[in-house]
Amino acid sequence: KISTETQIARLLGATPLQIELTLVRITDHVSRNTSADHMAAFYRPWSDVSTEQFDGFIITGAPVEHLPYEDVRYWPELRAILDWTQTHVHRCFTICWAAQAALFHFHGVPKRDLPCKAFGVFPHRNFAPTSPYLRGFSDAFDVPVSRWTEACPSALADAKGLQVLAGSVEAGACLVDDSAHRTRHMFNHLEYDTDTRSEERR
């Protein structure tokens, strides 16, 4: 969590906007990889912020890709958070597993296991160069990828109201616009630092 929050905060801090960052955690979930002191000092449980309004809300991934969504202990609360974003958040951005989970929740798009982990930096194509979300991107750009699953491509293609904004021949869909839910879904990791992948397990 600490490296991820630093990466995202750095990107947000590079914009001309003045941003007040609130770190939020699942209410009753105890993190196994981050100290309790850090969580207590910097994070607020979602139950404490559920009556507040946010301009933007980022939901990051979790190392639970191999589990069915219903077997994730905090799945009911995550579903409640996703529904809450529709009334309390102006725009939402989901990353990696959270993007797959949101597409399953809102559109019934299942995830599927990959034959091996998609791990590396892959060339991607900009499918929507006129989109405000890809303004300034070139026609081709490289994106770090690190995941064991993907949103089922056929179900993603059949779902109504979704537009794949960027993708890769090798790694599949990368960024999906869900305009009806005011949400962008990012399956990969533009926020990664140069050495992030080298610190992960393949």
CSV table of C-alpha atoms in Angstrom, one decimal:
chain,number,residue,atom,x,y,z
A,1,LYS,CA,0.0,0.0,0.0
A,2,ILE,CA,2.8,2.5,0.9
A,3,SER,CA,4.5,2.3,-2.5
A,4,THR,CA,1.1,2.4,-4.3
A,5,GLU,CA,-0.1,5.4,-2.4
A,6,THR,CA,3.2,7.2,-3.0
A,7,GLN,CA,3.0,6.5,-6.8
A,8,ILE,CA,-0.6,7.7,-7.1
A,9,ALA,CA,0.1,10.8,-4.8
A,10,ARG,CA,3.1,11.7,-7.0
A,11,LEU,CA,1.0,11.6,-10.2
A,12,LEU,CA,-1.8,13.6,-8.6
A,13,GLY,CA,0.7,16.1,-7.3
A,14,ALA,CA,2.1,16.6,-10.8
A,15,THR,CA,-1.2,18.0,-12.0
A,16,PRO,CA,-2.1,21.8,-11.8
A,17,LEU,CA,-5.1,20.9,-9.6
A,18,GLN,CA,-5.0,21.4,-5.8
A,19,ILE,CA,-5.9,18.1,-4.4
A,20,GLU,CA,-6.7,17.1,-0.9
A,21,LEU,CA,-6.0,13.3,-0.7
A,22,THR,CA,-8.0,11.1,1.6
A,23,LEU,CA,-6.8,7.5,2.1
A,24,VAL,CA,-9.7,5.1,2.6
A,25,ARG,CA,-9.6,1.4,3.6
A,26,ILE,CA,-12.1,-1.4,3.8
A,27,THR,CA,-13.8,-1.0,7.1
A,28,ASP,CA,-13.1,-4.3,8.9
A,29,HIS,CA,-10.2,-5.6,6.7
A,30,VAL,CA,-6.9,-6.1,8.4
A,31,SER,CA,-4.0,-5.6,6.0
A,32,ARG,CA,-1.4,-8.4,6.0
A,33,ASN,CA,1.3,-6.4,4.2
A,34,THR,CA,1.1,-2.9,5.8
A,35,SER,CA,1.7,-2.1,9.5
A,36,ALA,CA,-1.3,-1.4,11.7
A,37,ASP,CA,0.3,1.8,12.8
A,38,HIS,CA,0.5,3.1,9.2
A,39,MET,CA,-3.1,2.2,8.5
A,40,ALA,CA,-4.3,3.8,11.7
A,41,ALA,CA,-2.2,7.0,11.1
A,42,PHE,CA,-3.1,7.6,7.5
A,43,TYR,CA,-6.3,5.7,6.5
A,44,ARG,CA,-9.9,6.2,7.3
A,45,PRO,CA,-12.4,3.3,7.2
A,46,TRP,CA,-15.0,3.6,4.5
A,47,SER,CA,-17.8,3.6,7.1
A,48,ASP,CA,-16.4,6.9,8.4
A,49,VAL,CA,-16.4,8.6,4.9
A,50,SER,CA,-19.6,7.0,3.5
A,51,THR,CA,-21.6,10.2,4.1
A,52,GLU,CA,-19.1,12.5,2.4
A,53,GLN,CA,-18.8,13.6,-1.2
A,54,PHE,CA,-15.7,13.3,-3.4
A,55,ASP,CA,-14.7,14.8,-6.7
A,56,GLY,CA,-12.7,11.7,-7.6
A,57,PHE,CA,-12.3,8.2,-6.1
A,58,ILE,CA,-9.6,5.7,-6.9
A,59,ILE,CA,-10.1,2.0,-6.1
A,60,THR,CA,-6.9,0.0,-6.3
A,61,GLY,CA,-6.4,-3.7,-6.8
A,62,ALA,CA,-5.7,-6.5,-4.3
A,63,PRO,CA,-3.7,-9.8,-4.5
A,64,VAL,CA,-6.9,-11.9,-4.6
A,65,GLU,CA,-7.2,-12.5,-8.3
A,66,HIS,CA,-7.4,-16.3,-8.0
A,67,LEU,CA,-10.4,-16.2,-5.7
A,68,PRO,CA,-14.0,-16.0,-7.0
A,69,TYR,CA,-15.3,-12.5,-6.2
A,70,GLU,CA,-17.9,-14.0,-3.8
A,71,ASP,CA,-15.1,-15.7,-1.8
A,72,VAL,CA,-13.3,-12.4,-1.1
A,73,ARG,CA,-14.2,-11.6,2.5
A,74,TYR,CA,-14.8,-7.9,1.9
A,75,TRP,CA,-16.7,-8.4,-1.4
A,76,PRO,CA,-20.1,-7.2,0.1
A,77,GLU,CA,-18.5,-4.0,1.3
A,78,LEU,CA,-16.7,-3.4,-2.0
A,79,ARG,CA,-20.0,-3.8,-3.8
A,80,ALA,CA,-21.5,-1.3,-1.5
A,81,ILE,CA,-18.6,1.1,-2.1
A,82,LEU,CA,-19.0,0.7,-5.9
A,83,ASP,CA,-22.7,1.6,-5.6
A,84,TRP,CA,-21.9,4.5,-3.3
A,85,THR,CA,-19.6,6.0,-5.9
A,86,GLN,CA,-22.7,6.5,-8.1
A,87,THR,CA,-24.2,9.0,-5.7
A,88,HIS,CA,-21.3,10.4,-3.7
A,89,VAL,CA,-18.4,10.6,-6.3
A,90,HIS,CA,-18.2,12.7,-9.4
A,91,ARG,CA,-15.7,10.4,-11.2
A,92,CYS,CA,-14.3,7.0,-10.3
A,93,PHE,CA,-11.1,5.3,-11.4
A,94,THR,CA,-10.5,1.6,-10.8
A,95,ILE,CA,-7.1,-0.2,-11.1
A,96,CYS,CA,-6.2,-3.9,-11.9
A,97,TRP,CA,-8.3,-6.3,-9.8
A,98,ALA,CA,-10.6,-3.5,-8.8
A,99,ALA,CA,-11.3,-2.8,-12.5
A,100,GLN,CA,-12.2,-6.4,-13.1
A,101,ALA,CA,-14.4,-6.4,-10.0
A,102,ALA,CA,-16.2,-3.3,-10.9
A,103,LEU,CA,-17.0,-4.6,-14.4
A,104,PHE,CA,-18.3,-7.8,-12.9
A,105,HIS,CA,-20.4,-5.8,-10.4
A,106,PHE,CA,-21.9,-3.3,-12.8
A,107,HIS,CA,-22.0,-5.3,-16.1
A,108,GLY,CA,-21.6,-9.0,-15.1
A,109,VAL,CA,-18.3,-9.3,-17.1
A,110,PRO,CA,-16.5,-12.3,-15.5
A,111,LYS,CA,-12.8,-12.6,-15.1
A,112,ARG,CA,-10.8,-15.5,-16.4
A,113,ASP,CA,-7.5,-17.0,-15.4
A,114,LEU,CA,-4.6,-16.4,-17.8
A,115,PRO,CA,-2.4,-19.4,-18.7
A,116,CYS,CA,0.5,-17.6,-17.2
A,117,LYS,CA,1.0,-14.3,-15.5
A,118,ALA,CA,0.9,-11.3,-17.8
A,119,PHE,CA,4.0,-9.6,-16.6
A,120,GLY,CA,6.2,-7.1,-18.4
A,121,VAL,CA,6.0,-3.8,-20.3
A,122,PHE,CA,3.8,-4.3,-23.4
A,123,PRO,CA,3.1,-2.0,-26.4
A,124,HIS,CA,-0.4,-0.6,-26.4
A,125,ARG,CA,-2.5,1.2,-29.0
A,126,ASN,CA,-4.6,4.3,-28.4
A,127,PHE,CA,-8.0,3.4,-29.8
A,128,ALA,CA,-9.6,6.7,-29.0
A,129,PRO,CA,-7.2,9.6,-29.6
A,130,THR,CA,-10.0,12.2,-29.4
A,131,SER,CA,-11.0,11.0,-26.0
A,132,PRO,CA,-10.3,13.6,-23.2
A,133,TYR,CA,-8.8,10.7,-21.2
A,134,LEU,CA,-6.1,10.0,-23.8
A,135,ARG,CA,-5.4,13.5,-24.9
A,136,GLY,CA,-1.7,13.9,-25.3
A,137,PHE,CA,-1.1,10.2,-25.7
A,138,SER,CA,0.7,8.9,-28.8
A,139,ASP,CA,-0.9,6.3,-31.1
A,140,ALA,CA,1.3,3.7,-29.4
A,141,PHE,CA,2.7,3.7,-25.9
A,142,ASP,CA,4.1,1.1,-23.5
A,143,VAL,CA,2.3,0.1,-20.3
A,144,PRO,CA,3.5,-2.1,-17.3
A,145,VAL,CA,1.3,-5.1,-16.9
A,146,SER,CA,1.2,-7.4,-13.8
A,147,ARG,CA,-1.8,-9.7,-13.4
A,148,TRP,CA,-3.0,-13.3,-13.4
A,149,THR,CA,-6.4,-12.7,-14.7
A,150,GLU,CA,-8.3,-10.6,-17.3
A,151,ALA,CA,-11.8,-9.5,-17.9
A,152,CYS,CA,-13.3,-12.0,-20.3
A,153,PRO,CA,-12.8,-10.4,-23.8
A,154,SER,CA,-16.0,-11.7,-25.4
A,155,ALA,CA,-18.1,-10.6,-22.4
A,156,LEU,CA,-16.3,-7.2,-22.4
A,157,ALA,CA,-17.1,-6.8,-26.1
A,158,ASP,CA,-20.7,-7.7,-25.6
A,159,ALA,CA,-21.4,-5.5,-22.6
A,160,LYS,CA,-23.4,-2.4,-23.4
A,161,GLY,CA,-22.1,1.1,-22.7
A,162,LEU,CA,-18.4,0.2,-22.5
A,163,GLN,CA,-15.7,1.5,-24.8
A,164,VAL,CA,-12.2,0.1,-24.8
A,165,LEU,CA,-10.0,3.2,-25.1
A,166,ALA,CA,-6.6,1.4,-25.2
A,167,GLY,CA,-5.4,-2.1,-25.5
A,168,SER,CA,-2.6,-4.5,-26.5
A,169,VAL,CA,-2.4,-7.5,-28.8
A,170,GLU,CA,-0.4,-9.3,-26.1
A,171,ALA,CA,-2.0,-8.1,-23.0
A,172,GLY,CA,-5.6,-7.4,-24.1
A,173,ALA,CA,-7.8,-4.5,-22.9
A,174,CYS,CA,-6.0,-1.8,-20.9
A,175,LEU,CA,-8.4,1.1,-20.3
A,176,VAL,CA,-12.2,1.0,-20.5
A,177,ASP,CA,-14.6,3.8,-20.3
A,178,ASP,CA,-17.9,3.1,-18.5
A,179,SER,CA,-19.6,6.5,-19.1
A,180,ALA,CA,-23.0,5.4,-17.6
A,181,HIS,CA,-21.2,4.8,-14.2
A,182,ARG,CA,-18.8,7.8,-14.6
A,183,THR,CA,-15.9,5.3,-14.2
A,184,ARG,CA,-12.7,4.5,-16.1
A,185,HIS,CA,-11.3,1.0,-15.6
A,186,MET,CA,-7.6,0.5,-15.9
A,187,PHE,CA,-6.4,-3.1,-15.9
A,188,ASN,CA,-2.7,-2.3,-15.9
A,189,HIS,CA,-0.3,0.0,-14.1
A,190,LEU,CA,0.7,3.4,-15.6
A,191,GLU,CA,1.4,4.5,-12.0
A,192,TYR,CA,4.4,2.1,-11.6
A,193,ASP,CA,7.9,3.4,-10.9
A,194,THR,CA,10.8,2.2,-13.0
A,195,ASP,CA,11.8,-0.5,-10.5
A,196,THR,CA,8.3,-1.6,-9.4
A,197,ARG,CA,8.1,-4.7,-11.5
A,198,SER,CA,11.5,-5.9,-10.4
A,199,GLU,CA,10.3,-6.0,-6.8
A,200,GLU,CA,7.3,-8.2,-7.7
A,201,ARG,CA,7.0,-11.9,-8.1
A,202,ARG,CA,6.4,-13.2,-11.5
